Short mmCIF file of C-alpha atoms and ligand atoms in Angstrom, two decimals:
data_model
loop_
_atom_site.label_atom_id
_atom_site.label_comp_id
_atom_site.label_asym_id
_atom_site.label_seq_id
_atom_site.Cartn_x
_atom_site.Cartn_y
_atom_site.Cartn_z
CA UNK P 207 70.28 133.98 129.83
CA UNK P 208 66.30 134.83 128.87
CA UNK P 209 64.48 135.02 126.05
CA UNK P 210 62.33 137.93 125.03
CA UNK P 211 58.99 135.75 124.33
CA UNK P 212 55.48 137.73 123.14
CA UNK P 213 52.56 136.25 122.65
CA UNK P 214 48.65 137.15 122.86
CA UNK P 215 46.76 135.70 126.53
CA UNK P 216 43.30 136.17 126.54
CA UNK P 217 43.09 138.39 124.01
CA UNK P 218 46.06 140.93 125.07
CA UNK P 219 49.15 141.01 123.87
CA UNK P 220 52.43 140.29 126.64
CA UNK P 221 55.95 140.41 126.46
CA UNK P 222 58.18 138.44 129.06
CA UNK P 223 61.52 137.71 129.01
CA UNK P 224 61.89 134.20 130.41
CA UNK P 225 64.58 131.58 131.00
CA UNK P 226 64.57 128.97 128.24
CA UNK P 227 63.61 126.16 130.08
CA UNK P 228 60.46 128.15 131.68
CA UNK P 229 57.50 125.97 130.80
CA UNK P 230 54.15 127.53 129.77
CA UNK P 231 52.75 126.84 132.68
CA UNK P 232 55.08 128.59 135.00
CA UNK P 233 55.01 131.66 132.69
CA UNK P 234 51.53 132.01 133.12
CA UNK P 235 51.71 131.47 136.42
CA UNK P 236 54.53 133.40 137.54
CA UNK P 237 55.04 135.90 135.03
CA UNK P 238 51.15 136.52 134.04
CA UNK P 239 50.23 135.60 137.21
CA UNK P 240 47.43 133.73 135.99
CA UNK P 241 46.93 131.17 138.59
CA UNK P 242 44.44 129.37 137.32
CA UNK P 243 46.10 126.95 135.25
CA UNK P 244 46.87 124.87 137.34
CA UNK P 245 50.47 122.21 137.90
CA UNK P 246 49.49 118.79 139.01
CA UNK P 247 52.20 115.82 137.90
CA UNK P 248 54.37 118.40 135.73
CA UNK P 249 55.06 115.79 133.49
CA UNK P 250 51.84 115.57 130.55
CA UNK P 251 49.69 113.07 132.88
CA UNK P 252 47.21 114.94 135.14
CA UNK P 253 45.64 117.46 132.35
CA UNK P 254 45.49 120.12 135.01
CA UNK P 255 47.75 122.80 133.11
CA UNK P 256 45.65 122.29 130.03
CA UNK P 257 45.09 125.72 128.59
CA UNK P 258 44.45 126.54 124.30
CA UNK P 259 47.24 127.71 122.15
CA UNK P 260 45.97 128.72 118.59
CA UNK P 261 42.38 126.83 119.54
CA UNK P 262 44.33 123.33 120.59
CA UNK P 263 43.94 122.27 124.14
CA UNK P 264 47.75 121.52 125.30
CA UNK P 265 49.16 120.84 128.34
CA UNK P 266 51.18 124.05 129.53
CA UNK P 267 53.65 122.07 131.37
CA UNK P 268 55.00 120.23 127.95
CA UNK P 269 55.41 123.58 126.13
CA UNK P 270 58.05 125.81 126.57
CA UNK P 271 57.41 129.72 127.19
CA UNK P 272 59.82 130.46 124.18
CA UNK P 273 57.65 128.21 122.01
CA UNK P 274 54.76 130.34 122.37
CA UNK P 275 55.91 133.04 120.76
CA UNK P 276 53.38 134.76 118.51
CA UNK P 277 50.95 132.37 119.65
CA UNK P 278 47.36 132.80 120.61
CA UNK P 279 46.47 131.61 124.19
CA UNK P 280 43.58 131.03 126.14
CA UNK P 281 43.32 130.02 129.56
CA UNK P 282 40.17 129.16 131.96
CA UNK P 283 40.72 133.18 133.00
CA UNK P 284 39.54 133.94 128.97
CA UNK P 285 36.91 131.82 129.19
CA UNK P 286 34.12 133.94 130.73
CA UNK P 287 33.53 137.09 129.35
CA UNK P 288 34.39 139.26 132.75
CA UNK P 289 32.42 138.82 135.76
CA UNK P 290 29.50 136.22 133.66
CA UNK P 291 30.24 132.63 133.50
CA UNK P 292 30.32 130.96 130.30
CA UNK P 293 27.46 128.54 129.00
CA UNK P 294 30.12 125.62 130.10
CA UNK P 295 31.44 127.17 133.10
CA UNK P 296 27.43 127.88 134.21
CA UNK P 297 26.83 123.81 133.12
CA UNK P 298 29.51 122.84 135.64
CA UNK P 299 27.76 125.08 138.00
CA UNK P 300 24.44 123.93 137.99
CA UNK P 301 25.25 120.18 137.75
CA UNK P 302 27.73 120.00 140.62
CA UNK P 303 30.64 119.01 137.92
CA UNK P 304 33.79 119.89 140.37
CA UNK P 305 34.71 119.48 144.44
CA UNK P 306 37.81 120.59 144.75
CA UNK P 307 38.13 122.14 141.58
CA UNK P 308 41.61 121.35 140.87
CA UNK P 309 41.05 120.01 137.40
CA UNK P 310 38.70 122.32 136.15
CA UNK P 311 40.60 124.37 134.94
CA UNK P 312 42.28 121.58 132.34
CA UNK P 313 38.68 120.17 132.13
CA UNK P 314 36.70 123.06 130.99
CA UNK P 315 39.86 124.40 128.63
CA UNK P 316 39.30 121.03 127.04
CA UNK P 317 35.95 120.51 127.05
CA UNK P 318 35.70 124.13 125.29
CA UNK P 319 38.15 122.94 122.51
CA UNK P 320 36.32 119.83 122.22
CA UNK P 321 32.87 121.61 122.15
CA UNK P 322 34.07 124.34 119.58
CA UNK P 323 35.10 121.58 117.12
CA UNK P 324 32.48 119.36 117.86
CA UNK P 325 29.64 121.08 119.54
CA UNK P 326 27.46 117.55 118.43
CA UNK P 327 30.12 115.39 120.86
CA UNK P 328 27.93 112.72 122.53
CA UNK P 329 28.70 110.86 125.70
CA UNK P 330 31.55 108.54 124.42
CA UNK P 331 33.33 111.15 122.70
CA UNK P 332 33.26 113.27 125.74
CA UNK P 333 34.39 110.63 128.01
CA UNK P 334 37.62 110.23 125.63
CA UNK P 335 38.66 113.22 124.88
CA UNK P 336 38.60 114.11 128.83
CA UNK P 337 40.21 110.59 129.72
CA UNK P 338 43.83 112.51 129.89
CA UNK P 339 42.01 114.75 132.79
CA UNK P 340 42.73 113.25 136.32
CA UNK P 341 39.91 114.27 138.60
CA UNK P 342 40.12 112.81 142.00
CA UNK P 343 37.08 113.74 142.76
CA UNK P 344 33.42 113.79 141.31
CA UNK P 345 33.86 110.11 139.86
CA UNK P 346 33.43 111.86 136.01
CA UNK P 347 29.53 111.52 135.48
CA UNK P 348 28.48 115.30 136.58
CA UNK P 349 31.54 116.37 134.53
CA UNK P 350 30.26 114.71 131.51
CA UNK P 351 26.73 115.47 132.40
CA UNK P 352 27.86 119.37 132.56
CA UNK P 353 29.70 118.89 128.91
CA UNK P 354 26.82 117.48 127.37
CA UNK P 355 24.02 120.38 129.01
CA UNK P 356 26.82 122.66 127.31
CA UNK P 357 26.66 121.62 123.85
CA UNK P 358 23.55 123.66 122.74
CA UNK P 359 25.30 127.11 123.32
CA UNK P 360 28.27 126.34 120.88
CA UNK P 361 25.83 124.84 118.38
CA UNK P 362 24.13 128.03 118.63
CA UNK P 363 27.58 130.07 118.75
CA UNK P 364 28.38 128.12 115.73
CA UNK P 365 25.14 129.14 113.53
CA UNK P 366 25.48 132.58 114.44
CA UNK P 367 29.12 132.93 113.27
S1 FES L 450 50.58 119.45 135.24
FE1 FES L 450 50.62 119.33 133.09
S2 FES L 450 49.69 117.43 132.64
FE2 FES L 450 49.84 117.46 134.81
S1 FES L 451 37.12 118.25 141.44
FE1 FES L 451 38.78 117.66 142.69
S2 FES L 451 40.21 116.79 141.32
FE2 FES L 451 38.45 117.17 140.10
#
């Protein structure tokens, strides 16, 4: 049995009949092929299949496909506007915030929910909201060094709106 599921990624609108236990995660992946969410523990723990649904950073691999439906979701593919970076995917960039990259995918989803909300975040508030984010990695202090040099663009994003 499937379900007939539609929902809006990135800004266009899909349709995909999926099984009902299909998580998020492996609807984007498989279905959408959009491979950059990324499936670490499967299980809520890692952060890595962190994408937004309606503006909330959620872990893809706790959701259901079926419960997306009519949903709005955004994954590190929606972040950039084509080809150009965004101000937070450039701040990773220039302050070395990933290795392997594994995580950032869940990291920068979050880290753009955070920073939408609460473009004014300092240090501390960073470091907790990103504590559910398993990086194996870079040890945390680029990452948060990255989030912070980001903060000025979605101030400024803010005023303008
Ligand atoms: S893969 Fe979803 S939290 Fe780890
Ligand atoms: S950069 Fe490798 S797990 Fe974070």
């Amino acid at each position: 049995m499937t379900i007939a599921t539609r929902f809006k990624v990135n800004g266009r609108e899909v349709s995909v009949s999926v099984e009902p236990r299909t998580s998020l995660a492996d609807c984007l992946r498989h279905e959408l092929k959009l491979t950059g969410t990324h499936l670490g523990c499967e299980h809520g723990v890692c952060g890595a299949c962190t994408v937004l649904v309606d503006g909330a950073a959620v872990r893809s691999c706790l959701m259901l496909a079926a419960q997306a439906d009519g949903a709005e979701i955004v994954t590190v593919e929606g972040l950039s506007d084509g080809d150009e970076l965004s101000p937070l995917q450039a701040a990773f960039r220039r302050h070395h915030a990933l290795q392997c990259g594994f995580c950032t995918p869940g990291i920068l989803t979050t880290a753009h929910a955070l920073l939408t909300e609460e473009p004014d975040a300092d240090a501390d508030r960073i470091r907790d909201v990103i504590s559910g984010n398993v990086c194996r990695c870079t040890g945390y202090v680029s990452i948060v060094e990255a989030i912070l040099d980001a903060r000025a663009a979605y101030a400024d994003r803010r005023t303008s709106a």
